[in-house]
CSV table of C-alpha atoms in Angstrom, one decimal:
chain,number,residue,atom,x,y,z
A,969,UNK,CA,0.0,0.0,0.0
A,970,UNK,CA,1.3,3.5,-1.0
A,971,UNK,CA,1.9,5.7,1.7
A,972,UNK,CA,0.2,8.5,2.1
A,973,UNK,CA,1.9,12.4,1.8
A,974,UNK,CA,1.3,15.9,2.0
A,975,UNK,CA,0.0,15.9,-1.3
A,976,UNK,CA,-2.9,13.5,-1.1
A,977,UNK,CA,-3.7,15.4,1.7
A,978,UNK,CA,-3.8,19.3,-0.1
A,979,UNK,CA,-5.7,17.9,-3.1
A,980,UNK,CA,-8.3,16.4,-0.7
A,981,UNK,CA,-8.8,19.3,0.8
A,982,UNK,CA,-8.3,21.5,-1.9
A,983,UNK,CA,-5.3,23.7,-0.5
A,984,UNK,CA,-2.1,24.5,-1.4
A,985,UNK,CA,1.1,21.9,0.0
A,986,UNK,CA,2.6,25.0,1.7
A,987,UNK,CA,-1.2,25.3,3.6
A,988,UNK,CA,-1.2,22.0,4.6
A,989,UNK,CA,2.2,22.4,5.7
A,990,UNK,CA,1.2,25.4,7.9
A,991,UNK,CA,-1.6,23.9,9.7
A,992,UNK,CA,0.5,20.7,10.7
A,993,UNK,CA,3.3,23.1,12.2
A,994,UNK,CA,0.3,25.1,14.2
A,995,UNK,CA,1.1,28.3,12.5
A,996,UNK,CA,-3.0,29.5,11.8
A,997,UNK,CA,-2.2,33.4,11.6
A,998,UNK,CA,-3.8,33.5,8.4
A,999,UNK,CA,-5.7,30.8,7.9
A,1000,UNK,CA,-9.6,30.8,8.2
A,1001,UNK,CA,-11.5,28.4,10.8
A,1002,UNK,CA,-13.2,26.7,7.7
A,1003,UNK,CA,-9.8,25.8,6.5
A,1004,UNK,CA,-8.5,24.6,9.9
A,1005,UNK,CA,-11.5,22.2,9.9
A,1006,UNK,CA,-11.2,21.2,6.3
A,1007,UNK,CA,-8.1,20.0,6.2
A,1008,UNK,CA,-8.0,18.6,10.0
A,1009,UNK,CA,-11.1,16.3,8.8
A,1010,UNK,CA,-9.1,14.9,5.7
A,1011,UNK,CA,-6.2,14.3,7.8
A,1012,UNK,CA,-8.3,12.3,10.2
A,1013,UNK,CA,-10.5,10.4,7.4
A,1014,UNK,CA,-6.9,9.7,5.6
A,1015,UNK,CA,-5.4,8.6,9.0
A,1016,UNK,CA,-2.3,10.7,7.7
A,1017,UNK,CA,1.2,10.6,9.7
A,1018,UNK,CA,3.5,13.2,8.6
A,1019,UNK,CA,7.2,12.1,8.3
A,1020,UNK,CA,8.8,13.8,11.9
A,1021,UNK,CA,12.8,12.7,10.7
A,1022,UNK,CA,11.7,13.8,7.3
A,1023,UNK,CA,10.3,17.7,8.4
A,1024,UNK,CA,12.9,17.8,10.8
A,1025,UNK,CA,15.5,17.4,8.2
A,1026,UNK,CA,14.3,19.7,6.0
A,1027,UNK,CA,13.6,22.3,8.3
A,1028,UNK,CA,16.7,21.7,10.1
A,1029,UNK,CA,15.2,21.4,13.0
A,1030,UNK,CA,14.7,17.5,15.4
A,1031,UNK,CA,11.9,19.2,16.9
A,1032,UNK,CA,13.1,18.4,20.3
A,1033,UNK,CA,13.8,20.7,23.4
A,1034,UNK,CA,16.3,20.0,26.1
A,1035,UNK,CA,15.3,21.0,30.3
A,1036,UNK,CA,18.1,21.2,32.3
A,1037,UNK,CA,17.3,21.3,36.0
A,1038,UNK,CA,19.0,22.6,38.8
A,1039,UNK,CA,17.6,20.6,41.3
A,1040,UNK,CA,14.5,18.6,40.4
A,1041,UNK,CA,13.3,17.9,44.1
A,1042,UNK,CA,12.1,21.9,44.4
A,1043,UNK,CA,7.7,22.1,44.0
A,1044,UNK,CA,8.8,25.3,41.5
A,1045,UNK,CA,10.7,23.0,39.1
A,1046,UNK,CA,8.1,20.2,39.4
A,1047,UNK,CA,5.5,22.9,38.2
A,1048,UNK,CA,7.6,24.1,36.0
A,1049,UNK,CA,8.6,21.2,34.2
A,1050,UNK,CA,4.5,20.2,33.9
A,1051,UNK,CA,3.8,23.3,32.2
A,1052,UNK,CA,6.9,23.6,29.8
A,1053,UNK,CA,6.0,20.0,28.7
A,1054,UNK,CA,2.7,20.8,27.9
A,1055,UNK,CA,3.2,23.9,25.9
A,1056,UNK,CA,5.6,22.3,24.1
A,1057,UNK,CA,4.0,19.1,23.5
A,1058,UNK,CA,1.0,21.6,21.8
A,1059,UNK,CA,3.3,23.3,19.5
A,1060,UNK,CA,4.6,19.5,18.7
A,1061,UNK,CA,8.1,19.3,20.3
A,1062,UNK,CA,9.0,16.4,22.7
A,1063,UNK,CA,11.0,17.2,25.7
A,1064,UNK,CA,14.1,16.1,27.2
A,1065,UNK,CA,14.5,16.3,31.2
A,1066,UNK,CA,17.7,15.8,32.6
A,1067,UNK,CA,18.8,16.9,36.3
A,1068,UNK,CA,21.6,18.4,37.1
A,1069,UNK,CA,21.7,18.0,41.1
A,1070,UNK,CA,22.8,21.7,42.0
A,1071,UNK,CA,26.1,19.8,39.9
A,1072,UNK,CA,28.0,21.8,37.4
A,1073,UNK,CA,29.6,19.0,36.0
A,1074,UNK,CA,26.8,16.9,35.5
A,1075,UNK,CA,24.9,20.0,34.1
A,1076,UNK,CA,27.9,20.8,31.3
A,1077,UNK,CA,27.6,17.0,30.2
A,1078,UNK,CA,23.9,17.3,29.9
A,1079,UNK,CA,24.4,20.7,27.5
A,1080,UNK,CA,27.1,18.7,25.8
A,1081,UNK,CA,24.5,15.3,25.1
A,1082,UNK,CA,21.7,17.8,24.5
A,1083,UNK,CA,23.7,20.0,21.7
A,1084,UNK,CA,25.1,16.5,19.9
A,1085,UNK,CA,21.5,15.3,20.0
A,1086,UNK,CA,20.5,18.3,18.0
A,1087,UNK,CA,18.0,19.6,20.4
A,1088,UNK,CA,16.5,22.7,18.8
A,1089,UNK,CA,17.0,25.1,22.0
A,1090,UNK,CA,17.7,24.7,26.0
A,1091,UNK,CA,15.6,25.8,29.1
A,1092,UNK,CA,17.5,25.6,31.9
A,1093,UNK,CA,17.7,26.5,35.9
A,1094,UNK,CA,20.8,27.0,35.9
A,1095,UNK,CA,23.6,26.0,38.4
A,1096,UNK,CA,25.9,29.4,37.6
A,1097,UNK,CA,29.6,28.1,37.1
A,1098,UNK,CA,29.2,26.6,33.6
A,1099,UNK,CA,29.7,30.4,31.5
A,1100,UNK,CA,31.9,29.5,29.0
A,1101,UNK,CA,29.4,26.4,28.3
A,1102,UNK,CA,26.4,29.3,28.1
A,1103,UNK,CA,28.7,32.2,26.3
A,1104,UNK,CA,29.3,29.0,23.4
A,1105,UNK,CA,25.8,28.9,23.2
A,1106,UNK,CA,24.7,32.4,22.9
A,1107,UNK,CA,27.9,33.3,20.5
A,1108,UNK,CA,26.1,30.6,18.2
A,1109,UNK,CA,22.6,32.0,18.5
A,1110,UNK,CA,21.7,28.9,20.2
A,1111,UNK,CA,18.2,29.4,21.6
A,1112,UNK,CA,18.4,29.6,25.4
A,1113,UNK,CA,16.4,30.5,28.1
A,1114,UNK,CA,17.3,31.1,32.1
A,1115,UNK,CA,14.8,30.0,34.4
A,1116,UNK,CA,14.6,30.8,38.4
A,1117,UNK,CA,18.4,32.2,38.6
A,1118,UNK,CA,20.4,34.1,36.5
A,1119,UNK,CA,24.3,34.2,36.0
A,1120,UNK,CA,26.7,36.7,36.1
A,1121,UNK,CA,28.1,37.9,32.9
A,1122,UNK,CA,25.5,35.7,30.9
A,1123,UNK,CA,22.8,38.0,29.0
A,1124,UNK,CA,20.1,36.0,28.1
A,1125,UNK,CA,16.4,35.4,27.9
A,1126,UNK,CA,15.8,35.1,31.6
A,1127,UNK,CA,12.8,34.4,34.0
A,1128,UNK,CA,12.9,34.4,38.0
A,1129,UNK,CA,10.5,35.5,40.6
A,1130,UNK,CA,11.1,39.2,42.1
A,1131,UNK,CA,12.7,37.4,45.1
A,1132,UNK,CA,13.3,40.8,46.9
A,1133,UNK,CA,9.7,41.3,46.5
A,1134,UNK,CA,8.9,38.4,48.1
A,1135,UNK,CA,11.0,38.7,50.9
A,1136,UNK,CA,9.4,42.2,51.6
A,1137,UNK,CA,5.9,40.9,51.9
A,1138,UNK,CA,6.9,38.1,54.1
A,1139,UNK,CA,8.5,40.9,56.5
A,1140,UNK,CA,5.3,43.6,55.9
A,1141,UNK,CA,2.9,40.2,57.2
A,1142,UNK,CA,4.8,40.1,60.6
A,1143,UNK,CA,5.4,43.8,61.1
A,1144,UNK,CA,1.7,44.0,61.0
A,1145,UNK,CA,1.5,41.3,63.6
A,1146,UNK,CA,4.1,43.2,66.1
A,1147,UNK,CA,7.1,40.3,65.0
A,1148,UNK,CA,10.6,42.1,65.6
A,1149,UNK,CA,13.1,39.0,66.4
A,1150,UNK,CA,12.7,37.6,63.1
A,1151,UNK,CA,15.4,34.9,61.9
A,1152,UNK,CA,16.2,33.9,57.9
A,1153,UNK,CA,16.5,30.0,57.0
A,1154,UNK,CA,17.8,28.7,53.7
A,1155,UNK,CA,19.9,26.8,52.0
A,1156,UNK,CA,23.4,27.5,51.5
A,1157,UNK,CA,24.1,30.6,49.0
A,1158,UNK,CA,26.9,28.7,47.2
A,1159,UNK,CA,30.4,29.8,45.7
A,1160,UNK,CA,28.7,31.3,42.8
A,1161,UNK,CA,25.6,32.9,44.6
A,1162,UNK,CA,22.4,30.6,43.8
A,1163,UNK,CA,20.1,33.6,43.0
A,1164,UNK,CA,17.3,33.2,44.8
A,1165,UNK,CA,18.4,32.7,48.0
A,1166,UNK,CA,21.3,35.7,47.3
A,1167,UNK,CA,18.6,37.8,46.5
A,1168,UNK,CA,16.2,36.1,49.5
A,1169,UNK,CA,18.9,37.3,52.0
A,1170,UNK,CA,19.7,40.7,50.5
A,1171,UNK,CA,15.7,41.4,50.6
A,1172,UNK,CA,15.6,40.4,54.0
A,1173,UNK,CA,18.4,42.6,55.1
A,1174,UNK,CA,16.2,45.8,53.2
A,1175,UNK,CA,12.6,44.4,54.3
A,1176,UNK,CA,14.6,44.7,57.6
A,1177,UNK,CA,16.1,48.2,57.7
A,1178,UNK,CA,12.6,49.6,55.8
A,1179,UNK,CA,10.8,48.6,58.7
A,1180,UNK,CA,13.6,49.8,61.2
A,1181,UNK,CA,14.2,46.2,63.0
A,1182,UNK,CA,17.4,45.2,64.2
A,1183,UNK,CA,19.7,42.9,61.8
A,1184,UNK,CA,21.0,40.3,63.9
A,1185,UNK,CA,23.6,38.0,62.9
A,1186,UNK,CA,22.4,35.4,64.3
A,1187,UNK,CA,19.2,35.5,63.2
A,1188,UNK,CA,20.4,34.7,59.6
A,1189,UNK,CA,21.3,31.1,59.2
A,1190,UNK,CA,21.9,28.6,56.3
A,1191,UNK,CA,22.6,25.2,56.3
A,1192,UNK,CA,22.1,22.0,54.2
A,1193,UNK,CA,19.0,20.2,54.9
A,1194,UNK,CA,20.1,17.7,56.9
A,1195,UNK,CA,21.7,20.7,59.1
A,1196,UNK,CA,18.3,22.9,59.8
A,1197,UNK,CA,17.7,21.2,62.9
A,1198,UNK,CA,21.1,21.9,64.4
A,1199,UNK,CA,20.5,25.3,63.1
A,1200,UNK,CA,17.2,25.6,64.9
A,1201,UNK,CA,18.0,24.1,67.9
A,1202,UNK,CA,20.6,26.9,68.3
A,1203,UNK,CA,18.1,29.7,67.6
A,1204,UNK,CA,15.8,28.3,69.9
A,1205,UNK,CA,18.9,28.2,72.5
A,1206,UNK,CA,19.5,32.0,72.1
A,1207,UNK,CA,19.0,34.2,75.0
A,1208,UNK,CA,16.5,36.4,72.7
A,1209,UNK,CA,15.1,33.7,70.7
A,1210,UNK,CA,13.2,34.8,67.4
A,1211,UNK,CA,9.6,35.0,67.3
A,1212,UNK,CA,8.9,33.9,63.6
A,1213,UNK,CA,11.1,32.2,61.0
A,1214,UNK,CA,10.8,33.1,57.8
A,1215,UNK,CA,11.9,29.7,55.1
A,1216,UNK,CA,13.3,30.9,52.3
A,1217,UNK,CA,12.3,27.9,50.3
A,1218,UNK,CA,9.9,24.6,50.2
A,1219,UNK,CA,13.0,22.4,51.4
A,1220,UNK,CA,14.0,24.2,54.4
A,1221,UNK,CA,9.9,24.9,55.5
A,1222,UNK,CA,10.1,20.9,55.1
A,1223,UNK,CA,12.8,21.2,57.8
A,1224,UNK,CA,11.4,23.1,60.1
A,1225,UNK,CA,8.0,21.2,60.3
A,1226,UNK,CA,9.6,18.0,61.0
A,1227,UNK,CA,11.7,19.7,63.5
A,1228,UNK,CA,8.4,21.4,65.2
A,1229,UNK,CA,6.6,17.9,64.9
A,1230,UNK,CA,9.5,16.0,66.2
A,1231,UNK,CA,10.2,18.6,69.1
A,1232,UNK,CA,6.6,19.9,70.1
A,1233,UNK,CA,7.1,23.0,68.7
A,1234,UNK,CA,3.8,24.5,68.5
A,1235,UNK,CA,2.8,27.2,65.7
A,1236,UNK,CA,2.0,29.8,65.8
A,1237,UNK,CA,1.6,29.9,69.8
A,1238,UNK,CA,5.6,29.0,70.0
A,1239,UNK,CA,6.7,30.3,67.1
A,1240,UNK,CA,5.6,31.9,63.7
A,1241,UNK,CA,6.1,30.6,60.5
A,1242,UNK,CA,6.1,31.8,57.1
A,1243,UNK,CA,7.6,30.0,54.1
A,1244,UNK,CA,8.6,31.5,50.1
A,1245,UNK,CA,7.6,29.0,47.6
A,1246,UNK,CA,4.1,27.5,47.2
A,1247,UNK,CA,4.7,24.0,48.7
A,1248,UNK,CA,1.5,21.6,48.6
A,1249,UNK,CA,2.6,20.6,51.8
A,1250,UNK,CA,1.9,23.9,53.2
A,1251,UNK,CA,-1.9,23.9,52.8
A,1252,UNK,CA,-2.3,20.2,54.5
A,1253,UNK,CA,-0.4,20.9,57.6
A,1254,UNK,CA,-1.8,21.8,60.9
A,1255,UNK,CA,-2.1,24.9,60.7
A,1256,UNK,CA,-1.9,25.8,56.9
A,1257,UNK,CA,0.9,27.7,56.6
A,1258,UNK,CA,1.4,31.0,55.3
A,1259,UNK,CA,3.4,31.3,52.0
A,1260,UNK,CA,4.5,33.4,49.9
A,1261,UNK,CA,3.6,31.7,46.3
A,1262,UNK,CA,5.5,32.3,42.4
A,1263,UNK,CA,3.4,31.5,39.9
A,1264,UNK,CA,5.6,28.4,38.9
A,1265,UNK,CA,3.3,27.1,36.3
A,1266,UNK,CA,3.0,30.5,34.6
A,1267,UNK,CA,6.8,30.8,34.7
A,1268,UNK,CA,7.1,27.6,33.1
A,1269,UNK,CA,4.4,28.3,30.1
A,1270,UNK,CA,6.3,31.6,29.7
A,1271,UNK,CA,9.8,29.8,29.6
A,1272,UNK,CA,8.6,27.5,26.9
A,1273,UNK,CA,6.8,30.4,24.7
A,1274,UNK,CA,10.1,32.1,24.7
A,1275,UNK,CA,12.0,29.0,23.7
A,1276,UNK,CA,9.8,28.9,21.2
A,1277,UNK,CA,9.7,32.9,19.9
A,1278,UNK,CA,13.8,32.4,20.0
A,1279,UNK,CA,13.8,29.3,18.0
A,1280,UNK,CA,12.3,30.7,15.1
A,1281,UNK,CA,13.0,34.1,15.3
A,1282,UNK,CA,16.7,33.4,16.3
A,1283,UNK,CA,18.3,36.7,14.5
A,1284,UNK,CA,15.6,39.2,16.0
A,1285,UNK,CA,15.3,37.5,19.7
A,1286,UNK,CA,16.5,40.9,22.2
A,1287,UNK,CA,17.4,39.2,25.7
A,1288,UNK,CA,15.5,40.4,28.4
A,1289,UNK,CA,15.1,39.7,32.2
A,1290,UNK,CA,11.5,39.2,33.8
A,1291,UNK,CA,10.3,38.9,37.1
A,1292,UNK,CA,7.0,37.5,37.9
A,1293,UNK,CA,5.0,39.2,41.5
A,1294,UNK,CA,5.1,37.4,44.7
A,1295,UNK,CA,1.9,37.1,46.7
A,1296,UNK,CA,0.9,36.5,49.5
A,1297,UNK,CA,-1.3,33.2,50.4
A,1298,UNK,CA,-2.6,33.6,54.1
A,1299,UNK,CA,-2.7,30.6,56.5
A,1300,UNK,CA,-2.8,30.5,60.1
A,1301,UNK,CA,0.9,30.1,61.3
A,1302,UNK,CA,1.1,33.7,61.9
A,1303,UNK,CA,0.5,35.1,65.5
A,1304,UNK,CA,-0.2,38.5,66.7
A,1305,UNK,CA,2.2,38.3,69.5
A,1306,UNK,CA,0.6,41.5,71.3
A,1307,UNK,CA,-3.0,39.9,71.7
């Protein structure tokens, strides 16, 4: 049996090869909704399957995009990672995941596999010391997008939270509820300055002095995760202890509700808690915390339209930094400690 092409389906339907061609690559801008259907209905009655290998050759493209993340066990690259894989997937591009583990090495390799396997552009959270790898890749014209961090030297298309912002609205929430000893958790910053928790801190630190509130040393503490309880065991040790913690991510909020849990730590009667990043977890634990949530899904659906706008408008694509607005979801692990 003959198989089927592009041109049994145009003279079916009555259109042009080049039309045909159109509506298989989504592009509609200046086609009409009778068309659409027209030639959507022959392609379903025909049962056609256009040749990938062969459209990709000619177009020079493998209609494939590479994801390289940072760390995969963060909610925001989860949600992320759903929404770029579903925008994509509409526009007809599989998706390649590979995760890095906050490990530059293993993030160059992946760059390396991902460029060899012809991937037609790269999204990726990146870890910050590979810019030689990145400068390569922009000096080519080599579609890339930054997502949640940014790296120093490197101008590309780049998408993050305002983490500052968030920070500051953390801070306003206690002010309002008479907090003063407030203490900073996160991860460690990192040789290279992971940038949200960089920025996280040096929010804090202005939140701070905007409200006039004493900047304690020893209220700002990172660790590893497996070192936040030795962390909060000393705060709670202090001779002024804080009154709220503020998380700086969904990891160390993890952290500090096991450690309240496992130490009958009660909140918010012992100790307010409020925690950056929307973490499901938040809104099943007693009490639901209060968060301050990115919009990780829309950050990922942007990330993969702009993928997309530099992949085939390479030449014209102007680099740009967003930030998306914080906000503020309210639980109950907030106390007003003058009542």
């Amino acid at each position: 049996m003959r198989k089927l092409t592009i041109d049994d389906v145009a003279q079916r339907a009555g259109v042009s090869k080049s039309t045909v061609s159109q509506f298989l690559n989504k592009r509609y801008k200046y086609m009409s909704e009778a068309t659409k259907q027209r030639i959507g209905q022959v392609i379903e009655e025909l049962n056609y399957q256009p040749n990938g290998l062969a459209k990709g050759l000619k177009q020079n493209r493998s209609y494939m995009v590479g994801v390289i993340v940072a760390n995969i066990d963060y909610s925001l690259s989860i949600q992320c990672i759903r929404a770029i894989e579903k925008e994509l997937q509409d526009s007809g591009i599989q998706v390649i995941i590979c995760n890095a583990d906050e490990n530059p090495e293993k993030e160059s390799k992946y760059i390396e596999m991902l460029v060899a396997r012809q991937v037609d552009g790269l999204i990726v959270f990146p870890t910050g010391t590979n810019t030689s790898a990145y400068s390569r890749l922009i000096d080519n014209n080599y579609p890339l997008v930054f997502l949640d961090r940014l790296v120093e030297g490197i101008v590309t298309q780049s998408l993050l939270l305002d983490n500052e912002m968030a920070v500051k609205i953390a801070i306003q929430e206690l002010v309002q509820h008479h907090h003063e000893r407030i203490a900073l958790l996160s991860l460690p910053i990192g040789v290279n300055g992971i940038t949200p928790r960089k920025e996280r801190l040096g929010g804090y630190k202005r939140a701070m002095e905007e409200y006039q509130l004493p900047i304690k040393e020893q209220y700002i503490c990172s660790a590893p995760r497996d070192g936040i309880a030795t962390v909060l065991k000393g705060l709670l040790d202090l001779p002024e202890p804080p009154t709220a913690l503020l998380a700086s991510n969904d990891i160390v909020l993890a952290e500090i509700l096991k450690f309240a849990n496992m130490n009958s730590l009660r909140i918010p009667e012992d100790m307010s808690v409020i925690g950056i990043d929307d973490a499901e977890f938040a809104q099943i634990y007693n009490p639901v915390i209060t968060t301050i949530t990115q919009p990780a899904y829309e950050m990922g659906m942007q990330a993969a339209k702009t993928l997309l706008s530099s992949i085939e408008e390479s030449a014209n694509a102007v680099p740009i930094t967003y930030r998306f607005p914080p906000t503020l979801r309210q639980g109950k692990s907030v106390k007003d400690i003058l009542e």
